[in-house]
Amino acid sequence: MTDNPTPPFLPAVVDRATWTAEREALLVREKAHTRAGDEIAAARRRLPMVEVDAGAPLVGPSGPVTLLDAFEGRDQLIAYFHMWHTGHPAAEQCAGCTFCASQVRELSYLHSRGATYAILCQGPYEQSARYRDFMGYDVPWYSAQESAETLLAGRGPFLLAFYVRHGDRVFETYATNGRGVEAMTPTYSLLDMTAFGRQEEWEDMPEDRSQGWTPDGGQIVDGRPTAQWARLRGGHSDDLGT
C-alpha cells in the first residue's frame, strides 16, 4: 500500500514480470511494423521516375542558380519546399514548415551517402533568407519562387521531394506531403514512444489520459511558431524587411 497512489490518468502500475510480458507482446507488433516499413521502402526504390527541368531557376546566396546546381555535385537531392507568406512577419510564417525545417540540421550522414539536402522556399530569396538567418538554419537555402509551381506540379502546399541526377539530367523519384514529411521530425517519433504521445486531439488515447495541448500539437505558442521563442530570447531579430 502507498499513501501516494498514482493518478488515474497515468498507466497502471504492475510488477516487472507483468510489464515485461506486455512489452514483449508489443515488440512482436513493432517488429512486424518495422518489416512492413522495410517492404514499403523496397517498393519505393522500385518506383519509376519522371524527368524534371534540370535548369529550373533557383536563387541562392550567390545569386541565380539551377536545380542541378543544388545537388552540389552529389548524385541525389532531398528538397523540402518551404511555404512562404510574402510580406508577413516571422511570427506569421508557416508553423508546420518551421517545425519540420528546424529539426533537420546535421547533414554529414546524408552527404556520406551521396545525398544533398536543401530547403527550396516558395518566397523571394532576400526576405526568406532573413527568416533562415533568424531561425539559425545552416542548411542550403534557395528561393524556388520562380519554379515552385512547375516543380510542385499541383502538389503541396508543402512537399518533400527526392531527386536523382544522371549527368546534366534530373529526375524526381519520390515525393510526399501531409504526414509523409514527418520523416523530418524525430520529435514526433520520440513523443510517439511516450505515455502521453503527441498530445494531439486525433490520437487514440487511454481513457482519462491527460491531453493538455491544442490541436496544433504545440507547434504554436503565444501566436508564433514554438521554435522562434529561443531565437528571440537569444537576441536575434525577426525583422524580415517587410
PDB file of C-alpha atoms in Angstrom:
ATOM      1  CA  MET A   1       0.000   0.000   0.000  1.00  0.00           C
ATOM      2  CA  THR A   2       1.087   3.577  -0.534  1.00  0.00           C
ATOM      3  CA  ASP A   3      -0.023   6.961   0.697  1.00  0.00           C
ATOM      4  CA  ASN A   4       0.740   8.426  -2.694  1.00  0.00           C
ATOM      5  CA  PRO A   5      -1.262   6.451  -5.282  1.00  0.00           C
ATOM      6  CA  THR A   6      -0.758   7.251  -8.934  1.00  0.00           C
ATOM      7  CA  PRO A   7      -3.458   9.425 -10.502  1.00  0.00           C
ATOM      8  CA  PRO A   8      -5.953   7.734 -12.857  1.00  0.00           C
ATOM      9  CA  PHE A   9      -4.556   9.412 -15.992  1.00  0.00           C
ATOM     10  CA  LEU A  10      -1.227   7.575 -15.636  1.00  0.00           C
ATOM     11  CA  PRO A  11      -0.675   3.999 -16.871  1.00  0.00           C
ATOM     12  CA  ALA A  12      -1.493   1.155 -14.485  1.00  0.00           C
ATOM     13  CA  VAL A  13       1.283   0.142 -12.083  1.00  0.00           C
ATOM     14  CA  VAL A  14       2.329  -3.534 -12.332  1.00  0.00           C
ATOM     15  CA  ASP A  15       5.281  -5.668 -11.315  1.00  0.00           C
ATOM     16  CA  ARG A  16       8.318  -6.020 -13.583  1.00  0.00           C
ATOM     17  CA  ALA A  17       7.389  -9.510 -14.824  1.00  0.00           C
ATOM     18  CA  THR A  18       3.920  -8.372 -15.915  1.00  0.00           C
ATOM     19  CA  TRP A  19       5.363  -5.269 -17.575  1.00  0.00           C
ATOM     20  CA  THR A  20       7.991  -7.334 -19.415  1.00  0.00           C
ATOM     21  CA  ALA A  21       5.382  -9.777 -20.722  1.00  0.00           C
ATOM     22  CA  GLU A  22       3.242  -6.964 -22.124  1.00  0.00           C
ATOM     23  CA  ARG A  23       6.265  -5.149 -23.504  1.00  0.00           C
ATOM     24  CA  GLU A  24       7.404  -8.305 -25.327  1.00  0.00           C
ATOM     25  CA  ALA A  25       3.922  -8.818 -26.771  1.00  0.00           C
ATOM     26  CA  LEU A  26       4.013  -5.294 -28.173  1.00  0.00           C
ATOM     27  CA  LEU A  27       7.515  -5.921 -29.521  1.00  0.00           C
ATOM     28  CA  VAL A  28       6.105  -8.592 -31.836  1.00  0.00           C
ATOM     29  CA  ARG A  29       3.850  -5.938 -33.397  1.00  0.00           C
ATOM     30  CA  GLU A  30       6.688  -3.406 -33.531  1.00  0.00           C
ATOM     31  CA  LYS A  31       8.922  -5.816 -35.418  1.00  0.00           C
ATOM     32  CA  ALA A  32       6.122  -6.530 -37.890  1.00  0.00           C
ATOM     33  CA  HIS A  33       5.702  -2.780 -38.359  1.00  0.00           C
ATOM     34  CA  THR A  34       9.444  -2.400 -38.995  1.00  0.00           C
ATOM     35  CA  ARG A  35       9.437  -5.205 -41.545  1.00  0.00           C
ATOM     36  CA  ALA A  36       6.393  -3.693 -43.262  1.00  0.00           C
ATOM     37  CA  GLY A  37       8.261  -0.390 -43.420  1.00  0.00           C
ATOM     38  CA  ASP A  38      11.240  -2.151 -44.989  1.00  0.00           C
ATOM     39  CA  GLU A  39       8.954  -3.666 -47.611  1.00  0.00           C
ATOM     40  CA  ILE A  40       7.439  -0.272 -48.404  1.00  0.00           C
ATOM     41  CA  ALA A  41      10.919   1.246 -48.704  1.00  0.00           C
ATOM     42  CA  ALA A  42      11.867  -1.537 -51.109  1.00  0.00           C
ATOM     43  CA  ALA A  43       8.774  -0.795 -53.205  1.00  0.00           C
ATOM     44  CA  ARG A  44       9.626   2.899 -53.097  1.00  0.00           C
ATOM     45  CA  ARG A  45      13.046   2.127 -54.583  1.00  0.00           C
ATOM     46  CA  ARG A  46      11.301   0.346 -57.448  1.00  0.00           C
ATOM     47  CA  LEU A  47       9.104   3.274 -58.443  1.00  0.00           C
ATOM     48  CA  PRO A  48       9.671   4.716 -61.902  1.00  0.00           C
ATOM     49  CA  MET A  49      10.908   8.293 -62.163  1.00  0.00           C
ATOM     50  CA  VAL A  50       9.887  11.400 -64.030  1.00  0.00           C
ATOM     51  CA  GLU A  51      12.255  13.888 -65.637  1.00  0.00           C
ATOM     52  CA  VAL A  52      12.138  17.472 -64.398  1.00  0.00           C
ATOM     53  CA  ASP A  53      13.804  20.590 -65.709  1.00  0.00           C
ATOM     54  CA  ALA A  54      17.406  20.494 -64.522  1.00  0.00           C
ATOM     55  CA  GLY A  55      17.609  24.180 -65.327  1.00  0.00           C
ATOM     56  CA  ALA A  56      14.653  25.123 -63.127  1.00  0.00           C
ATOM     57  CA  PRO A  57      15.676  28.516 -61.736  1.00  0.00           C
ATOM     58  CA  LEU A  58      16.551  28.980 -58.082  1.00  0.00           C
ATOM     59  CA  VAL A  59      18.161  31.843 -56.189  1.00  0.00           C
ATOM     60  CA  GLY A  60      20.854  31.162 -53.590  1.00  0.00           C
ATOM     61  CA  PRO A  61      23.307  33.235 -51.566  1.00  0.00           C
ATOM     62  CA  SER A  62      25.455  33.843 -54.652  1.00  0.00           C
ATOM     63  CA  GLY A  63      22.527  34.706 -56.919  1.00  0.00           C
ATOM     64  CA  PRO A  64      20.703  32.741 -59.634  1.00  0.00           C
ATOM     65  CA  VAL A  65      21.423  29.002 -59.862  1.00  0.00           C
ATOM     66  CA  THR A  66      19.562  25.944 -61.144  1.00  0.00           C
ATOM     67  CA  LEU A  67      18.019  22.837 -59.639  1.00  0.00           C
ATOM     68  CA  LEU A  68      21.026  20.893 -60.931  1.00  0.00           C
ATOM     69  CA  ASP A  69      23.353  23.247 -59.051  1.00  0.00           C
ATOM     70  CA  ALA A  70      21.500  22.481 -55.814  1.00  0.00           C
ATOM     71  CA  PHE A  71      22.839  18.896 -55.953  1.00  0.00           C
ATOM     72  CA  GLU A  72      26.259  20.362 -55.031  1.00  0.00           C
ATOM     73  CA  GLY A  73      27.856  17.707 -57.240  1.00  0.00           C
ATOM     74  CA  ARG A  74      26.246  14.753 -55.452  1.00  0.00           C
ATOM     75  CA  ASP A  75      24.017  12.200 -57.146  1.00  0.00           C
ATOM     76  CA  GLN A  76      20.876  12.758 -55.068  1.00  0.00           C
ATOM     77  CA  LEU A  77      18.945  15.751 -53.763  1.00  0.00           C
ATOM     78  CA  ILE A  78      16.374  15.789 -50.974  1.00  0.00           C
ATOM     79  CA  ALA A  79      14.408  19.027 -51.166  1.00  0.00           C
ATOM     80  CA  TYR A  80      11.822  20.406 -48.763  1.00  0.00           C
ATOM     81  CA  PHE A  81       9.509  23.012 -50.263  1.00  0.00           C
ATOM     82  CA  HIS A  82       9.032  25.581 -47.515  1.00  0.00           C
ATOM     83  CA  MET A  83       5.793  27.578 -47.655  1.00  0.00           C
ATOM     84  CA  TRP A  84       6.088  31.342 -47.572  1.00  0.00           C
ATOM     85  CA  HIS A  85       3.730  34.205 -46.779  1.00  0.00           C
ATOM     86  CA  THR A  86       5.223  37.147 -48.645  1.00  0.00           C
ATOM     87  CA  GLY A  87       5.091  40.434 -46.768  1.00  0.00           C
ATOM     88  CA  HIS A  88       4.239  38.789 -43.446  1.00  0.00           C
ATOM     89  CA  PRO A  89       6.475  38.985 -40.350  1.00  0.00           C
ATOM     90  CA  ALA A  90       8.334  35.998 -38.905  1.00  0.00           C
ATOM     91  CA  ALA A  91       5.586  35.315 -36.367  1.00  0.00           C
ATOM     92  CA  GLU A  92       3.134  34.678 -39.212  1.00  0.00           C
ATOM     93  CA  GLN A  93       5.283  32.316 -41.266  1.00  0.00           C
ATOM     94  CA  CYS A  94       4.211  28.669 -41.529  1.00  0.00           C
ATOM     95  CA  ALA A  95       4.415  26.950 -38.147  1.00  0.00           C
ATOM     96  CA  GLY A  96       4.348  23.492 -39.719  1.00  0.00           C
ATOM     97  CA  CYS A  97       7.231  24.229 -42.086  1.00  0.00           C
ATOM     98  CA  THR A  98       9.166  25.808 -39.222  1.00  0.00           C
ATOM     99  CA  PHE A  99       8.521  22.738 -37.086  1.00  0.00           C
ATOM    100  CA  CYS A 100       9.845  20.425 -39.822  1.00  0.00           C
ATOM    101  CA  ALA A 101      12.741  22.513 -41.130  1.00  0.00           C
ATOM    102  CA  SER A 102      14.116  23.291 -37.676  1.00  0.00           C
ATOM    103  CA  GLN A 103      14.742  19.598 -36.972  1.00  0.00           C
ATOM    104  CA  VAL A 104      16.965  18.757 -39.964  1.00  0.00           C
ATOM    105  CA  ARG A 105      20.400  20.081 -39.088  1.00  0.00           C
ATOM    106  CA  GLU A 106      23.313  17.605 -39.291  1.00  0.00           C
ATOM    107  CA  LEU A 107      23.823  16.718 -42.945  1.00  0.00           C
ATOM    108  CA  SER A 108      27.121  14.826 -42.893  1.00  0.00           C
ATOM    109  CA  TYR A 109      25.394  11.436 -42.778  1.00  0.00           C
ATOM    110  CA  LEU A 110      23.354  12.274 -45.869  1.00  0.00           C
ATOM    111  CA  HIS A 111      26.444  13.595 -47.623  1.00  0.00           C
ATOM    112  CA  SER A 112      28.315  10.369 -46.857  1.00  0.00           C
ATOM    113  CA  ARG A 113      25.650   8.539 -48.883  1.00  0.00           C
ATOM    114  CA  GLY A 114      25.863  10.945 -51.810  1.00  0.00           C
ATOM    115  CA  ALA A 115      22.699  12.871 -50.922  1.00  0.00           C
ATOM    116  CA  THR A 116      22.341  16.634 -50.594  1.00  0.00           C
ATOM    117  CA  TYR A 117      19.566  18.208 -48.537  1.00  0.00           C
ATOM    118  CA  ALA A 118      18.235  21.688 -49.270  1.00  0.00           C
ATOM    119  CA  ILE A 119      15.259  23.862 -48.488  1.00  0.00           C
ATOM    120  CA  LEU A 120      13.521  25.332 -51.515  1.00  0.00           C
ATOM    121  CA  CYS A 121      11.482  28.257 -50.223  1.00  0.00           C
ATOM    122  CA  GLN A 122       8.430  29.331 -52.182  1.00  0.00           C
ATOM    123  CA  GLY A 123       9.082  33.016 -51.398  1.00  0.00           C
ATOM    124  CA  PRO A 124      11.618  35.624 -52.545  1.00  0.00           C
ATOM    125  CA  TYR A 125      15.209  34.970 -51.554  1.00  0.00           C
ATOM    126  CA  GLU A 126      16.110  38.194 -49.725  1.00  0.00           C
ATOM    127  CA  GLN A 127      13.113  38.128 -47.424  1.00  0.00           C
ATOM    128  CA  SER A 128      13.077  34.377 -46.816  1.00  0.00           C
ATOM    129  CA  ALA A 129      16.846  34.283 -46.225  1.00  0.00           C
ATOM    130  CA  ARG A 130      16.300  36.695 -43.356  1.00  0.00           C
ATOM    131  CA  TYR A 131      13.992  34.085 -41.860  1.00  0.00           C
ATOM    132  CA  ARG A 132      16.624  31.395 -42.397  1.00  0.00           C
ATOM    133  CA  ASP A 133      19.151  33.534 -40.538  1.00  0.00           C
ATOM    134  CA  PHE A 134      16.663  34.374 -37.772  1.00  0.00           C
ATOM    135  CA  MET A 135      15.940  30.685 -37.245  1.00  0.00           C
ATOM    136  CA  GLY A 136      19.649  29.807 -37.331  1.00  0.00           C
ATOM    137  CA  TYR A 137      19.335  27.295 -40.161  1.00  0.00           C
ATOM    138  CA  ASP A 138      22.707  26.383 -41.643  1.00  0.00           C
ATOM    139  CA  VAL A 139      21.424  24.019 -44.356  1.00  0.00           C
ATOM    140  CA  PRO A 140      21.387  25.097 -48.015  1.00  0.00           C
ATOM    141  CA  TRP A 141      18.513  27.505 -48.635  1.00  0.00           C
ATOM    142  CA  TYR A 142      17.211  28.616 -52.016  1.00  0.00           C
ATOM    143  CA  SER A 143      14.294  30.590 -53.308  1.00  0.00           C
ATOM    144  CA  ALA A 144      12.241  28.499 -55.725  1.00  0.00           C
ATOM    145  CA  GLN A 145       9.677  31.249 -56.207  1.00  0.00           C
ATOM    146  CA  GLU A 146      10.014  31.253 -59.992  1.00  0.00           C
ATOM    147  CA  SER A 147       9.987  27.477 -60.441  1.00  0.00           C
ATOM    148  CA  ALA A 148       7.869  26.274 -57.494  1.00  0.00           C
ATOM    149  CA  GLU A 149       4.650  25.958 -59.480  1.00  0.00           C
ATOM    150  CA  THR A 150       6.334  23.720 -62.053  1.00  0.00           C
ATOM    151  CA  LEU A 151       8.269  21.616 -59.531  1.00  0.00           C
ATOM    152  CA  LEU A 152       5.314  21.199 -57.171  1.00  0.00           C
ATOM    153  CA  ALA A 153       3.097  20.166 -60.116  1.00  0.00           C
ATOM    154  CA  GLY A 154      -0.109  20.880 -58.239  1.00  0.00           C
ATOM    155  CA  ARG A 155       1.009  19.194 -55.032  1.00  0.00           C
ATOM    156  CA  GLY A 156       1.510  20.794 -51.684  1.00  0.00           C
ATOM    157  CA  PRO A 157       1.073  23.204 -50.028  1.00  0.00           C
ATOM    158  CA  PHE A 158       4.378  21.764 -48.840  1.00  0.00           C
ATOM    159  CA  LEU A 159       6.323  18.860 -50.269  1.00  0.00           C
ATOM    160  CA  LEU A 160       9.341  16.690 -49.537  1.00  0.00           C
ATOM    161  CA  ALA A 161      10.789  15.651 -52.897  1.00  0.00           C
ATOM    162  CA  PHE A 162      13.607  13.298 -53.853  1.00  0.00           C
ATOM    163  CA  TYR A 163      15.690  13.689 -56.987  1.00  0.00           C
ATOM    164  CA  VAL A 164      18.496  11.846 -58.711  1.00  0.00           C
ATOM    165  CA  ARG A 165      20.714  13.208 -61.451  1.00  0.00           C
ATOM    166  CA  HIS A 166      22.295  11.466 -64.407  1.00  0.00           C
ATOM    167  CA  GLY A 167      24.868  13.737 -65.958  1.00  0.00           C
ATOM    168  CA  ASP A 168      23.069  17.016 -66.538  1.00  0.00           C
ATOM    169  CA  ARG A 169      19.578  15.482 -66.371  1.00  0.00           C
ATOM    170  CA  VAL A 170      17.418  15.482 -63.212  1.00  0.00           C
ATOM    171  CA  PHE A 171      14.640  13.046 -62.308  1.00  0.00           C
ATOM    172  CA  GLU A 172      12.112  13.007 -59.475  1.00  0.00           C
ATOM    173  CA  THR A 173      11.982   9.550 -57.901  1.00  0.00           C
ATOM    174  CA  TYR A 174       9.632  10.072 -54.941  1.00  0.00           C
ATOM    175  CA  ALA A 175       7.683  12.796 -53.182  1.00  0.00           C
ATOM    176  CA  THR A 176       5.422  13.038 -50.158  1.00  0.00           C
ATOM    177  CA  ASN A 177       3.451  15.649 -48.271  1.00  0.00           C
ATOM    178  CA  GLY A 178       0.992  15.758 -45.386  1.00  0.00           C
ATOM    179  CA  ARG A 179       2.099  13.355 -42.672  1.00  0.00           C
ATOM    180  CA  GLY A 180       4.714  11.984 -45.050  1.00  0.00           C
ATOM    181  CA  VAL A 181       7.007  14.864 -44.093  1.00  0.00           C
ATOM    182  CA  GLU A 182       7.134  13.502 -40.533  1.00  0.00           C
ATOM    183  CA  ALA A 183      10.318  11.781 -41.712  1.00  0.00           C
ATOM    184  CA  MET A 184      11.921  15.170 -40.991  1.00  0.00           C
ATOM    185  CA  THR A 185      10.663  15.303 -37.395  1.00  0.00           C
ATOM    186  CA  PRO A 186      12.301  12.986 -34.862  1.00  0.00           C
ATOM    187  CA  THR A 187      10.318  14.897 -32.238  1.00  0.00           C
ATOM    188  CA  TYR A 188       7.178  13.050 -33.300  1.00  0.00           C
ATOM    189  CA  SER A 189       8.911   9.655 -33.305  1.00  0.00           C
ATOM    190  CA  LEU A 190      10.129  10.230 -29.759  1.00  0.00           C
ATOM    191  CA  LEU A 191       6.789  11.536 -28.491  1.00  0.00           C
ATOM    192  CA  ASP A 192       5.015   8.533 -30.029  1.00  0.00           C
ATOM    193  CA  MET A 193       7.021   6.343 -27.626  1.00  0.00           C
ATOM    194  CA  THR A 194       5.949   8.279 -24.525  1.00  0.00           C
ATOM    195  CA  ALA A 195       2.971   7.594 -22.286  1.00  0.00           C
ATOM    196  CA  PHE A 196       1.325  10.857 -23.317  1.00  0.00           C
ATOM    197  CA  GLY A 197       2.036  10.739 -27.060  1.00  0.00           C
ATOM    198  CA  ARG A 198       1.938  13.909 -29.138  1.00  0.00           C
ATOM    199  CA  GLN A 199      -0.882  15.412 -27.079  1.00  0.00           C
ATOM    200  CA  GLU A 200      -2.984  15.986 -30.193  1.00  0.00           C
ATOM    201  CA  GLU A 201      -6.742  15.577 -30.265  1.00  0.00           C
ATOM    202  CA  TRP A 202      -6.833  12.988 -33.061  1.00  0.00           C
ATOM    203  CA  GLU A 203      -4.738  10.436 -31.157  1.00  0.00           C
ATOM    204  CA  ASP A 204      -6.245   7.245 -29.756  1.00  0.00           C
ATOM    205  CA  MET A 205      -5.526   7.733 -26.043  1.00  0.00           C
ATOM    206  CA  PRO A 206      -6.447   5.645 -22.992  1.00  0.00           C
ATOM    207  CA  GLU A 207      -9.487   6.910 -21.126  1.00  0.00           C
ATOM    208  CA  ASP A 208      -8.714   9.800 -18.740  1.00  0.00           C
ATOM    209  CA  ARG A 209      -5.202  10.218 -20.154  1.00  0.00           C
ATOM    210  CA  SER A 210      -4.349  13.916 -19.901  1.00  0.00           C
ATOM    211  CA  GLN A 211      -4.119  15.901 -23.143  1.00  0.00           C
ATOM    212  CA  GLY A 212      -3.203  19.444 -22.277  1.00  0.00           C
ATOM    213  CA  TRP A 213      -2.256  20.683 -25.733  1.00  0.00           C
ATOM    214  CA  THR A 214      -4.105  22.386 -28.554  1.00  0.00           C
ATOM    215  CA  PRO A 215      -4.836  20.658 -31.901  1.00  0.00           C
ATOM    216  CA  ASP A 216      -1.638  22.059 -33.436  1.00  0.00           C
ATOM    217  CA  GLY A 217       0.367  19.812 -31.115  1.00  0.00           C
ATOM    218  CA  GLY A 218       2.392  22.622 -29.562  1.00  0.00           C
ATOM    219  CA  GLN A 219       3.755  23.962 -32.864  1.00  0.00           C
ATOM    220  CA  ILE A 220       2.483  27.426 -31.889  1.00  0.00           C
ATOM    221  CA  VAL A 221       2.994  29.150 -28.535  1.00  0.00           C
ATOM    222  CA  ASP A 222       1.574  32.619 -27.864  1.00  0.00           C
ATOM    223  CA  GLY A 223       0.808  33.207 -31.503  1.00  0.00           C
ATOM    224  CA  ARG A 224       4.071  32.241 -33.187  1.00  0.00           C
ATOM    225  CA  PRO A 225       5.944  29.045 -34.155  1.00  0.00           C
ATOM    226  CA  THR A 226       7.341  27.492 -30.984  1.00  0.00           C
ATOM    227  CA  ALA A 227      10.932  27.243 -32.244  1.00  0.00           C
ATOM    228  CA  GLN A 228      11.078  31.014 -32.683  1.00  0.00           C
ATOM    229  CA  TRP A 229      10.989  31.820 -28.967  1.00  0.00           C
ATOM    230  CA  ALA A 230      14.509  30.557 -28.251  1.00  0.00           C
ATOM    231  CA  ARG A 231      15.824  32.706 -31.092  1.00  0.00           C
ATOM    232  CA  LEU A 232      14.094  35.787 -29.686  1.00  0.00           C
ATOM    233  CA  ARG A 233      15.449  35.103 -26.201  1.00  0.00           C
ATOM    234  CA  GLY A 234      18.894  34.787 -27.790  1.00  0.00           C
ATOM    235  CA  GLY A 235      18.598  38.329 -29.088  1.00  0.00           C
ATOM    236  CA  HIS A 236      18.045  37.514 -32.753  1.00  0.00           C
ATOM    237  CA  SER A 237      15.912  39.945 -34.727  1.00  0.00           C
ATOM    238  CA  ASP A 238      12.907  38.610 -36.549  1.00  0.00           C
ATOM    239  CA  ASP A 239      12.762  41.636 -38.859  1.00  0.00           C
ATOM    240  CA  LEU A 240      12.279  40.226 -42.352  1.00  0.00           C
ATOM    241  CA  GLY A 241      12.478  43.605 -44.020  1.00  0.00           C
ATOM    242  CA  THR A 242       8.723  43.650 -44.567  1.00  0.00           C
TER     243      THR A 242
END
